[in-house]
Structures are given as C-alpha cells and as structure tokens.
Tab-separated table of C-alpha atoms and ligand atoms in Angstrom:
chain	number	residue	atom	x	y	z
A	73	UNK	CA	0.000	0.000	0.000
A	74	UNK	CA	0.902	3.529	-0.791
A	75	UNK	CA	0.259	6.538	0.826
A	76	UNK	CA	-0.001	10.168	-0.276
A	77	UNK	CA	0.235	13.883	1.263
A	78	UNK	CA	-2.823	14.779	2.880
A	79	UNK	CA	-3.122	18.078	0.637
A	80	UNK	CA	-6.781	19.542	1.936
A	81	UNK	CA	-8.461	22.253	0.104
A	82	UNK	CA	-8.793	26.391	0.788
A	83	UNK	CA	-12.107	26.431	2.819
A	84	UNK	CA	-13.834	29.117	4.198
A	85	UNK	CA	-14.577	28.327	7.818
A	86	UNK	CA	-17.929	30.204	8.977
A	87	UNK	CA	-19.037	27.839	11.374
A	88	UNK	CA	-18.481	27.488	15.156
A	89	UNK	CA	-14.831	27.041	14.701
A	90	UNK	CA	-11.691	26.264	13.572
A	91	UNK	CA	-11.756	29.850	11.776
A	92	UNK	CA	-9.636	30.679	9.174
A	93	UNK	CA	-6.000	30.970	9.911
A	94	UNK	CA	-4.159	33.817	7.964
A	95	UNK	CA	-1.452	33.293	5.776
A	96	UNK	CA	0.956	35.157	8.409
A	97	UNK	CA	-0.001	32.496	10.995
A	98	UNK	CA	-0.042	29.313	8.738
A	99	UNK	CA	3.784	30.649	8.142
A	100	UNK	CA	4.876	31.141	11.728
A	101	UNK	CA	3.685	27.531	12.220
A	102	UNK	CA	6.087	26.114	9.457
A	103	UNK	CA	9.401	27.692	10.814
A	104	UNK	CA	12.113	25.264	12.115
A	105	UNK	CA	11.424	23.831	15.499
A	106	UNK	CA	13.311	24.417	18.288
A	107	UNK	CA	13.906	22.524	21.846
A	108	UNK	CA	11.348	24.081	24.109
A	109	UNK	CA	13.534	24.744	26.552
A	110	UNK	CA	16.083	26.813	24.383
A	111	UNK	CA	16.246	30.275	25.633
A	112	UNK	CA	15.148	31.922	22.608
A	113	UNK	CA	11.662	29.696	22.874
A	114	UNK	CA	11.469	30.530	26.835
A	115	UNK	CA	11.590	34.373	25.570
A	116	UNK	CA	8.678	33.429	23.033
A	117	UNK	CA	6.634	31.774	25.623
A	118	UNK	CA	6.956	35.303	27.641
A	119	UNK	CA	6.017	37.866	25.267
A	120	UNK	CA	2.844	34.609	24.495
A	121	UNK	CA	1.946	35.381	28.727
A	122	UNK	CA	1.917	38.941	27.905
A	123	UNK	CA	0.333	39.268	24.606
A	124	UNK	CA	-2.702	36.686	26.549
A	125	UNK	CA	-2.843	39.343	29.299
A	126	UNK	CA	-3.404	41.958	26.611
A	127	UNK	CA	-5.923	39.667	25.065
A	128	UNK	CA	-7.666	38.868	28.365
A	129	UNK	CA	-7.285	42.321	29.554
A	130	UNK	CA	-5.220	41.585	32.855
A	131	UNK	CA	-2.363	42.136	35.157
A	132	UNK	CA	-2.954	38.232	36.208
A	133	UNK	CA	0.613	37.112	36.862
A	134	UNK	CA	-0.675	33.251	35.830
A	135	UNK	CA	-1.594	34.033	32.348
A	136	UNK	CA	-0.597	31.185	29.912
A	137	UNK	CA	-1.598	28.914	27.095
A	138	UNK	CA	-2.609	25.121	28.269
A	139	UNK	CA	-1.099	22.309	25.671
A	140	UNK	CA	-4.538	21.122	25.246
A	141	UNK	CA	-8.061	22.189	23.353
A	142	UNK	CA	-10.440	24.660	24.990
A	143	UNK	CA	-12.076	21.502	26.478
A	144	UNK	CA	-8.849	20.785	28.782
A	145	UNK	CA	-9.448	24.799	30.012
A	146	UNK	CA	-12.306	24.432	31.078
A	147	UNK	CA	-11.352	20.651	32.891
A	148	UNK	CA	-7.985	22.505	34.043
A	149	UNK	CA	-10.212	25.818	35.685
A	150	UNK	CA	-13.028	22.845	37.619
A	151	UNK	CA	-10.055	20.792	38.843
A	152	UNK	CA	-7.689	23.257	40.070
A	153	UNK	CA	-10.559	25.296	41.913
A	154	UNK	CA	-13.101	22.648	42.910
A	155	UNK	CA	-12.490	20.173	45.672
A	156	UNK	CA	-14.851	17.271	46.617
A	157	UNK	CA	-17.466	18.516	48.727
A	158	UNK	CA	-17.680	22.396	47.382
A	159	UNK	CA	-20.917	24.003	45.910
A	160	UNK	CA	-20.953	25.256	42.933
A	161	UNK	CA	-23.761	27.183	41.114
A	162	UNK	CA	-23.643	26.711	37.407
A	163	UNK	CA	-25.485	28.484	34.567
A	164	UNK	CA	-26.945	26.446	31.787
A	165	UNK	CA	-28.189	27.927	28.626
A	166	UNK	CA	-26.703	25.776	26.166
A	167	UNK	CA	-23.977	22.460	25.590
A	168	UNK	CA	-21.058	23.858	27.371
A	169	UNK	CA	-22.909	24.877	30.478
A	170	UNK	CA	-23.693	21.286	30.771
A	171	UNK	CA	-20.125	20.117	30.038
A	172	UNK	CA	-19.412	22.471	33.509
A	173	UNK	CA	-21.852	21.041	35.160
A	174	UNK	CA	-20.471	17.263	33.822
A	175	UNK	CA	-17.068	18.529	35.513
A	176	UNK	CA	-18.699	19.385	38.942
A	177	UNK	CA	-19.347	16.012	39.072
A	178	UNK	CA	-16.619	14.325	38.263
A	179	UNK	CA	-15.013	16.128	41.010
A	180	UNK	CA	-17.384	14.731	43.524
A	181	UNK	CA	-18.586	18.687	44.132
A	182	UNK	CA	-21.996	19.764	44.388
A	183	UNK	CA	-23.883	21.316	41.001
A	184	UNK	CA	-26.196	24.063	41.677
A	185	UNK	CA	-27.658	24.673	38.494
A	186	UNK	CA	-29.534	27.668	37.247
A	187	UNK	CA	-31.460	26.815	33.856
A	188	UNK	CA	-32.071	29.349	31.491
A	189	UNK	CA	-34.010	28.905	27.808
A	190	UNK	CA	-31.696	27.529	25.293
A	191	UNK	CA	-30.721	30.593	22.731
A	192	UNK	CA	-31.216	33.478	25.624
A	193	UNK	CA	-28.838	35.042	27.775
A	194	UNK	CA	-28.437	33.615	31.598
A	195	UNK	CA	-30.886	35.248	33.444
A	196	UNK	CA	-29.149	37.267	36.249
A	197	UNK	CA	-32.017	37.535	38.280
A	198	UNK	CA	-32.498	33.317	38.648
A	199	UNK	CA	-28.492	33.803	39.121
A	200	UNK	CA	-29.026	36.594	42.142
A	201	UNK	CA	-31.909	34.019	43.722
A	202	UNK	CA	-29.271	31.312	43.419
A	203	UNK	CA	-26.457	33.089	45.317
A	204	UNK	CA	-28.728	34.006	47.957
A	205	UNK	CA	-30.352	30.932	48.418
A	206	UNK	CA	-26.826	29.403	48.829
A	207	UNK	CA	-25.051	31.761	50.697
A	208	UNK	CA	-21.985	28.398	50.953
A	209	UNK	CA	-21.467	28.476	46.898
A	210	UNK	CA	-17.420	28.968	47.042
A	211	UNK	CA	-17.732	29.431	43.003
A	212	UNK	CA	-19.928	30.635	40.063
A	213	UNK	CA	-19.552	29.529	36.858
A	214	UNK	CA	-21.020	30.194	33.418
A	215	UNK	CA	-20.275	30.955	29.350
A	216	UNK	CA	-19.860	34.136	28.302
A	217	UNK	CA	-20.586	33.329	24.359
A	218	UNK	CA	-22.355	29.919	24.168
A	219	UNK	CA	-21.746	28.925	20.879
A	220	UNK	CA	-24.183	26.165	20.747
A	221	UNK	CA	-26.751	28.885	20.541
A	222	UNK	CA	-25.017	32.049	19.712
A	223	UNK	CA	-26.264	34.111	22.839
A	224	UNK	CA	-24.342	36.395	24.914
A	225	UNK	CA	-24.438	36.232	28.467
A	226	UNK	CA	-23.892	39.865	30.813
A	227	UNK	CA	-20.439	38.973	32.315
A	228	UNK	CA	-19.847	41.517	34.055
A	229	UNK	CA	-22.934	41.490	35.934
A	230	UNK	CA	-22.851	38.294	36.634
A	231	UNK	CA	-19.026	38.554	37.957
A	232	UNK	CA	-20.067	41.357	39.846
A	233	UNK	CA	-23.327	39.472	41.829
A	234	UNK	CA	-20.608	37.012	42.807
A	235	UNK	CA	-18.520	39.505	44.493
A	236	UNK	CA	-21.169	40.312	46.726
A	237	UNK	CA	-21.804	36.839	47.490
A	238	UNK	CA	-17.570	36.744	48.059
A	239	UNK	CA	-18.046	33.688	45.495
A	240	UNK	CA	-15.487	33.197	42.835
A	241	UNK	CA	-16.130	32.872	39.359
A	242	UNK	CA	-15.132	30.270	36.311
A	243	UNK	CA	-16.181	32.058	32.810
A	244	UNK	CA	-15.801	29.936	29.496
A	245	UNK	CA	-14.855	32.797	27.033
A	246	UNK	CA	-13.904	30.477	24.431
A	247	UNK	CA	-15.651	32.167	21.885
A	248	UNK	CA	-15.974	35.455	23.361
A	249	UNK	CA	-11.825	36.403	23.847
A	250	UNK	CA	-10.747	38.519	20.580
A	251	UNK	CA	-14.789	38.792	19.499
A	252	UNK	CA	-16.499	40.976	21.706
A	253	UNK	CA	-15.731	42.718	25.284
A	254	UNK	CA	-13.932	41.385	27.677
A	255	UNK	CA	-12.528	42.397	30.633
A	256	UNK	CA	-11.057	40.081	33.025
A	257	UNK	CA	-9.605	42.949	35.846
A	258	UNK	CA	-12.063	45.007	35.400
A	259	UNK	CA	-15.084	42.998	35.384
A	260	UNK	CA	-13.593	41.040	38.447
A	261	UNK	CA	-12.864	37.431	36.700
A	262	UNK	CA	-10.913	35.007	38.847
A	263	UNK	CA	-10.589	31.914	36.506
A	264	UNK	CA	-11.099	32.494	32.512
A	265	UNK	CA	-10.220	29.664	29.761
A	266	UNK	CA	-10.367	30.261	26.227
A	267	UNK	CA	-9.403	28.307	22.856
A	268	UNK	CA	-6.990	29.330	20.302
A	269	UNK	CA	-9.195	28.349	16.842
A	270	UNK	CA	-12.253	30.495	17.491
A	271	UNK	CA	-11.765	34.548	17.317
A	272	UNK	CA	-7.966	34.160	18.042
A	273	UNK	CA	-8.018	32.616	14.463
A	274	UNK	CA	-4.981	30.473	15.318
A	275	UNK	CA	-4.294	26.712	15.034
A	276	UNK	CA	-6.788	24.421	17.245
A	277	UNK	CA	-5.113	22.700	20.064
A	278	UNK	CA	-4.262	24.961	22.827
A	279	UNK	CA	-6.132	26.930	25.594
A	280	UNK	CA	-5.461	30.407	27.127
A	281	UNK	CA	-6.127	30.478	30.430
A	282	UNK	CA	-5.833	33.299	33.343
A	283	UNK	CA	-6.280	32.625	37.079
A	284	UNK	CA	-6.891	36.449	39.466
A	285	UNK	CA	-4.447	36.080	42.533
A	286	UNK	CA	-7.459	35.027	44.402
A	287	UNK	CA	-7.880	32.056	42.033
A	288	UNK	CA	-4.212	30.611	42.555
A	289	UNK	CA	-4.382	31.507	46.469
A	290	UNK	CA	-7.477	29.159	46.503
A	291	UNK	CA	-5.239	26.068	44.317
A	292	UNK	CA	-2.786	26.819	46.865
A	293	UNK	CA	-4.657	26.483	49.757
A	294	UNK	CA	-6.512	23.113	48.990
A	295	UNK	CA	-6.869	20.548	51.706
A	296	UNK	CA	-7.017	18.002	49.092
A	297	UNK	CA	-5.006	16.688	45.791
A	298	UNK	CA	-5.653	18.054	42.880
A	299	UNK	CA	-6.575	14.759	40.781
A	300	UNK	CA	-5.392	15.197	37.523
A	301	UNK	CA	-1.396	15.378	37.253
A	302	UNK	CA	-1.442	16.811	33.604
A	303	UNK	CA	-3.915	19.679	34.802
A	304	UNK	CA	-2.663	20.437	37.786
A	305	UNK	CA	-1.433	24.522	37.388
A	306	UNK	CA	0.972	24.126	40.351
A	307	UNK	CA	2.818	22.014	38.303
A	308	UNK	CA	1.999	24.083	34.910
A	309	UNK	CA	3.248	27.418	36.972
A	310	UNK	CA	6.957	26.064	37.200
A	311	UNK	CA	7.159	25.379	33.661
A	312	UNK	CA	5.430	28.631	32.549
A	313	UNK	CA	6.870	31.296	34.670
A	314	UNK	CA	9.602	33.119	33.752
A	315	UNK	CA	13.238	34.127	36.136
A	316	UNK	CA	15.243	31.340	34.221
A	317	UNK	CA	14.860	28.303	36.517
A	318	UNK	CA	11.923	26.988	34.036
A	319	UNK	CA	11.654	22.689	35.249
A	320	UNK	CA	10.678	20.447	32.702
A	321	UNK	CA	6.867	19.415	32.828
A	322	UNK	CA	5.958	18.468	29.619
A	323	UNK	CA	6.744	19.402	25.741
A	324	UNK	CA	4.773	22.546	24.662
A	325	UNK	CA	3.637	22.279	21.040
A	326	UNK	CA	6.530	24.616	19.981
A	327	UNK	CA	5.682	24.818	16.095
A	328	UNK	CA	1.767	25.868	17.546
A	329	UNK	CA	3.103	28.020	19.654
A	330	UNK	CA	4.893	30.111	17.312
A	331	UNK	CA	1.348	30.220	15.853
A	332	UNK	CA	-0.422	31.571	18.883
A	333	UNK	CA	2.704	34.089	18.968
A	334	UNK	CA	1.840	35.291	15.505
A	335	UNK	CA	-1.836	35.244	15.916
A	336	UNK	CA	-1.892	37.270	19.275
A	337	UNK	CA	0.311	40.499	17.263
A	338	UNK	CA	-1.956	40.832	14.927
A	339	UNK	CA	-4.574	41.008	17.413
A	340	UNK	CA	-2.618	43.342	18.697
A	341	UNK	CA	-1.488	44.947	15.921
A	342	UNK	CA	-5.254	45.466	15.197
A	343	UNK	CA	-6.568	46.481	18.574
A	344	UNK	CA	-8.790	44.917	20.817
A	345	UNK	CA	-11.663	47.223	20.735
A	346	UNK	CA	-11.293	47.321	17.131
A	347	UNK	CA	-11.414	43.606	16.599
A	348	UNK	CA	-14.187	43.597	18.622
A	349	UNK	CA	-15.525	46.570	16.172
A	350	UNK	CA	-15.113	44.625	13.032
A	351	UNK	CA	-17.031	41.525	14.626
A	352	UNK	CA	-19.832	43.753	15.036
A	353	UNK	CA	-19.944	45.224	12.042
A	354	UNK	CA	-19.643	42.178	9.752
A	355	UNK	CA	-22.147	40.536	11.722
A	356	UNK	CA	-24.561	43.175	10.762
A	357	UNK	CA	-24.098	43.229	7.384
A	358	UNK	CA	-24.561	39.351	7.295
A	359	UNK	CA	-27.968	40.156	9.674
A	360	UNK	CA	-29.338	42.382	7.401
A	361	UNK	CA	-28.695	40.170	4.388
A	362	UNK	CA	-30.508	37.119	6.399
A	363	UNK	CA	-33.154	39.409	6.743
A	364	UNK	CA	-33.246	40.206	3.207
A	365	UNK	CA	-33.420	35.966	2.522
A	366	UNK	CA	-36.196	35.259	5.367
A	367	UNK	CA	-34.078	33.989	7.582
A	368	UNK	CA	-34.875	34.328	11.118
A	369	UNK	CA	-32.472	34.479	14.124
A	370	UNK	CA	-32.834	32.532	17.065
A	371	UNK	CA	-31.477	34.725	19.758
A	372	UNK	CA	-33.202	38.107	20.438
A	373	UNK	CA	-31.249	41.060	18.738
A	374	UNK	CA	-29.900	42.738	21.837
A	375	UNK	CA	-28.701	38.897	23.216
A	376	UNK	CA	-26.764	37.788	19.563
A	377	UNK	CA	-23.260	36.814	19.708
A	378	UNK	CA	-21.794	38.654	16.682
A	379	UNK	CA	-19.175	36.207	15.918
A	380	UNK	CA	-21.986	33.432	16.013
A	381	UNK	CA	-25.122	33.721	13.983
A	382	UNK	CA	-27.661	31.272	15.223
A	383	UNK	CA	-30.656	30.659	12.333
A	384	UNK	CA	-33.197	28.725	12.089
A	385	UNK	CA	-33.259	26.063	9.223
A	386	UNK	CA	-35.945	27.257	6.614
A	387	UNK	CA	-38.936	25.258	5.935
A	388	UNK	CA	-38.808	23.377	3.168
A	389	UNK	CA	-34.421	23.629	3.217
A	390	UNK	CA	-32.433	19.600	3.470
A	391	UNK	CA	-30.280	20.497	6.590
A	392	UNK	CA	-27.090	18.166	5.562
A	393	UNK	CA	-27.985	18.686	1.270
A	394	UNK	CA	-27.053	22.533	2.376
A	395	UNK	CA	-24.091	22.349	4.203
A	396	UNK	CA	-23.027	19.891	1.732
A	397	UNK	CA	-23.507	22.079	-1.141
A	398	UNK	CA	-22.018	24.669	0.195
A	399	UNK	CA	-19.202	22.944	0.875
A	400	UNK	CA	-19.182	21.511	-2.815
A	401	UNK	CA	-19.761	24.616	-4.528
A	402	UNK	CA	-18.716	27.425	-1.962
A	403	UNK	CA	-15.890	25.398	-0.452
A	404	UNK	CA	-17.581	27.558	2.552
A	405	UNK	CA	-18.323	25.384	5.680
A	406	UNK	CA	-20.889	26.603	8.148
A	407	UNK	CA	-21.860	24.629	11.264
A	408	UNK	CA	-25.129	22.313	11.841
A	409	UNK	CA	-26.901	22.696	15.217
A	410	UNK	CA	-26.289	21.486	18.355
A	411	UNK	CA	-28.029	19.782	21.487
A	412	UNK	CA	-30.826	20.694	21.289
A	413	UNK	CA	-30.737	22.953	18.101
A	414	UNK	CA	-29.477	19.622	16.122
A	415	UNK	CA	-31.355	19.353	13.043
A	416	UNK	CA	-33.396	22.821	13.743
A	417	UNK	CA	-30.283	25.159	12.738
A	418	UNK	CA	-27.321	26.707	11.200
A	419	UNK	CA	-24.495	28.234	12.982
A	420	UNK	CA	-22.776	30.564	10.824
A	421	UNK	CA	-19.489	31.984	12.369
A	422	UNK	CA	-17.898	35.367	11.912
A	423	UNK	CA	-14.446	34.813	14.030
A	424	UNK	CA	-11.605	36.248	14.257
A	425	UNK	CA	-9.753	36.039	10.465
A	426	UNK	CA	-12.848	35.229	8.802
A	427	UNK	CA	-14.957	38.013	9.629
A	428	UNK	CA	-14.696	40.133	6.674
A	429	UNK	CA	-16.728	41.668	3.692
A	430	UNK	CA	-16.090	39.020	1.174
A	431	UNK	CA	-16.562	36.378	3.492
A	432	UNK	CA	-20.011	37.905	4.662
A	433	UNK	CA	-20.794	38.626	0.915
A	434	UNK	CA	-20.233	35.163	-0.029
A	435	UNK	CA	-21.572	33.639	2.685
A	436	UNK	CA	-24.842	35.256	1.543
A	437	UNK	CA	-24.550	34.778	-2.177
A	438	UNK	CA	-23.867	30.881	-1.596
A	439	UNK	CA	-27.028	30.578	0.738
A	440	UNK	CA	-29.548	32.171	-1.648
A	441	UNK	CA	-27.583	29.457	-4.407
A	442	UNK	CA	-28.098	26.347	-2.429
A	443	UNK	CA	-31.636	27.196	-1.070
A	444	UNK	CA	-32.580	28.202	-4.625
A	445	UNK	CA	-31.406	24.508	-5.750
B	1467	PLP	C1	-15.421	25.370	21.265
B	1467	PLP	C2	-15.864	25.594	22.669
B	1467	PLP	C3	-15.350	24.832	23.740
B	1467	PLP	C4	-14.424	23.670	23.543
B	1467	PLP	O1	-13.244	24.008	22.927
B	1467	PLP	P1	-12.377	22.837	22.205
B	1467	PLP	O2	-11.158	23.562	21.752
B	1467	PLP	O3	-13.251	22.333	21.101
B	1467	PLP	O4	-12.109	21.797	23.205
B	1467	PLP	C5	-15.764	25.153	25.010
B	1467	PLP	N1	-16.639	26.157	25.242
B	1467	PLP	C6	-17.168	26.890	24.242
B	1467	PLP	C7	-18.134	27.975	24.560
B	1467	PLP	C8	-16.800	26.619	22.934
B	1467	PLP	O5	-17.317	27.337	21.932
C-alpha cells in the first residue's frame, strides 16, 4: 500500500470554529522547530503570557496557554478550583454549560444549576436568587458566548453578583476572547479559559487560560489533591513562569506556539476594541442580508453573539444537502446545530480572520444558491 500527502483544500470556515488561519499564521507555524527549553523559545513563551494578558485584559501574573483544546481549560479551571465537597452554582443555557456542570461532578462537588431557555442570555435575576439561596457556593460559573446557541451572556454582571456573594467565578470565554468585550480585571474574573481556533483565528489545540491572585491563592490552599497530574497549574506554573529556573513538565507544542505568537500580534497589531468593532460590524451586514433571505435568528437582537449567527433552518431547506452544497460549490463550511438545536439550525461563524466583507458577501450569495437549488 501507498500513501499520499494529505493536501486539503482552501475552505472558508464560517461555522463554530476552527476559523480561518491567515497566511501570516499558517507561516509562523512552518518555521524550524526548536527545543522548548532553548532560551530563545522561553523568551517566546513570555512575550505569548503577555500578549494573553493583553488579550484577556489583565495584570494576572498566571496568564498562559494550556497544551490542550479549549475543552482541557475548562477541565484545568473545575479541577484546580473545585475540591470534593464544594458548591458550585452553574449556569446552563446551552452544551457547554452542561459540560461544567459534567465537571462538577466528576469532582465529587456539588452542582447548583440555574437553567435558562436555550438561545437566551443567563438570566441574572435566577443567578441573584441562586447566590442568595446558597449563601456556601465557594464558586460561580457560566459561558460568556455559548456557541451552541449564539447568545451572549452579561459577564460583568454576573461577575459582579458574585462579588457580593464573596463567590469566585469560572467564565468559558472560548468564543468570546478577541470577538467581543472582555474584561477580566475590570469585570472582576478570577478563573477564565479560552481556545486558540475560534476569534484568536490560530491553530486548534491549545487553551489560554488566566487565574486572578485570588484564584491561585485558593489552588494553593486546597486541603485536598488536585486529581489530575497533567492539569494540575501548580505544576503548569513552574514550567510557565519566567526568572530562568523553568523545570521540565511536559513538551509545549513549539511549532503551535509560534502560531499563537503570531496570531496574538496581529490582534494586537489590530486592537482589541477594534477587533471587537469589526465583529460587530460584519455581523450586521450578514444580519441584514438574512433578513433580506427570510431567515430568522434565534437569539433576540440585543442577546446575539456577533461572531456566532444562530438561524433557524428554513422550511422546506435539506439540513445536511445545504451544508453539503455549500461545501461543494462554496468550499464555505458553516456549522449544523447542536443539542438541542441539532437538526433545527445553522451556525454561521464570523471569528476572528474570517470576519470580513467578502466572506459575509459570499456567505450570503452561496445561501440564496443552495436554497434556490
Ligand atoms: C469550542 C468551545 C469549547 C471547547 O473548545 P475545544 O477547543 O473544542 O475543546 C468550550 N466552550 C465553548 C463555549 C466553545 O465554543
């Protein structure tokens, strides 16, 4: 048997991620690999920290990029913080609030969770009822952007209900970090994960991740072990911090890396706030041209995720023959529903690289095609 070069195609990604990775990034990733303990990677891996704390908009000190997909963020935030035994109130509106809850669980801790309708924002005020009613919660934790559904939860509100409950708080902002505002000082975050494929536009793979002083004084402090040895930031800290006595703990993806490094200057380069202009914008230019097709959103105006356009599936439309076609065609991929929205919609993503005019233009052109055929 013979085997060939995988040699895949130029998509368009518009659905719930991977994005797009620039040409710029895709480079950085192909440059000669080094030993990730050479001194000229260790200085890399610093200016990474800071560029994340630019990103995250913080002054936390443990700031770095987990070896492992957004999932392992999330895991790595649950089983650093949580210990068997703690409450913890969770907000579900959507698949990842349930993965949280999943990881509760697993860590023999207590799930309180506050439900809210799939495609809305959390409501704060079944949030502010929860806090009170369990005045021992040690931790609140919900998703910023839930991209199963495309809605937007009020972060800072929520962070800031916690406060005054002295409760700490675990935000997924895997789709929200790069797309829309976020601000982890201000807004009072103690424990944030992210991904690196959704509006960071890089490579999938890794996970940013940012603990508030608070945060590491609680891993710190635990009377217990934290169970997982990969995961366990005490660990991750010696390898990650800087003043030259970096220990061994495992081998960062160099090559990836050097594609986060690249991928977090031109965010830079750009500007947060304006990144998080440009989402905006392209996302209502692809709104109004929905509009203009009949298609209807499913989350209300003032809850929409820009970089995540939830529709429903019009009558009449094959769900798969769609996506299909427009991958034939369009070589554009959008994403099918999930959870609960399986079957029911289309998730079109506007992250990071690929939200731009003649992505938003095509986009529209190569629905009308395929729900015309
Ligand atoms: C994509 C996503 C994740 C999981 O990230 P992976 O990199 O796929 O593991 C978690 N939370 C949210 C909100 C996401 O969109």
């Amino acid at each position: 048997m013979t085997f060939k070069s995988f040699n895949p195609p130029e998509r368009i990604l518009m659905g719930p991620g991977p994005s797009d990775v620039s040409a710029r990034v895709r480079s950085a990733l192909s440059r000669p690999t080094i030993g990730h303990l050479d001194p000229l990677f260790i200085n890399m891996m610093d200016e990474v920290k800071t560029l994340l704390q630019y990103a995250f908009q913080t002054k936390n000190e443990f700031t770095i990029a987990l070896s492992a997909p957004g999932s392992a963020g999330m895991e790595a935030c649950f089983v650093n913080l949580v210990e068997p035994g703690d409450k913890v109130i969770v907000c579900r509106n959507g698949v990842f609030g349930d993965r949280m809850i999943e990881n509760v669980i697993r860590l023999g801790a207590e799930a309180v969770v506050v439900d809210s309708p799939w495609g809305r924002a959390v409501e704060t005020h079944k949030v502010k009822a929860a806090l009170h009613d369990h005045p021992d919660a040690k931790f609140l934790a919900f998703v910023h952007a839930e991209t199963s559904t495309g809605a937007v939860s009020d972060a800072k509100t929520l962070c800031q209900m916690a406060q005054e409950h002295g409760c700490l708080t675990i935000v997924d902002a895997v789709t929200s970090l790069g797309g829309i505002e976020l601000r982890v000082d201000e807004w009072g975050i103690d424990a944030i994960y992210s991904g690196t494929q959704k509006c960071i536009s890089c490579v999938p793979g890794m996970s940013p991740i940012s603990f508030s002083p608070k945060a590491v004084a609680v891993v710190q402090n635990r009377k217990t072990k934290i169970q997982s040895w990969f995961l366990d930031q005490t660990l991750v800290m010696g390898y990650w911090s800087g003043k030259g006595k970096r220990t061994y703990h495992h081998t960062a993806p160099v090559n990836s890396l050097y594609a986060l490094h690249e991928a977090l200057i031109i965010l830079h380069e750009e500007g947060l706030e304006n990144s998080w202009a440009r989402h905006r914008a392209q996302h209502q230019v692809l709104a109004k041209g929905l509009k203009e097709l009949g298609i209807e959103f499913i989350v209300p105006e003032e809850e929409r995720l820009p970089q995540l356009n939830a529709i429903y599936i019009p009558d009449g439309a094959d769900d798969a023959k769609v996506r299909n076609y427009l991958l034939e065609h369009y070589n554009l991929e959008i994403g099918a529903g999930l959870g609960a929205f399986a079957g029911k919609a289309w998730r079109i993503g506007l992250m990071g690289h690929t939200a731009k005019s003649e992505n938003v233009a095509l986009c529209l052109t190569a629905l009308k095609d395929a729900l015309n055929q």
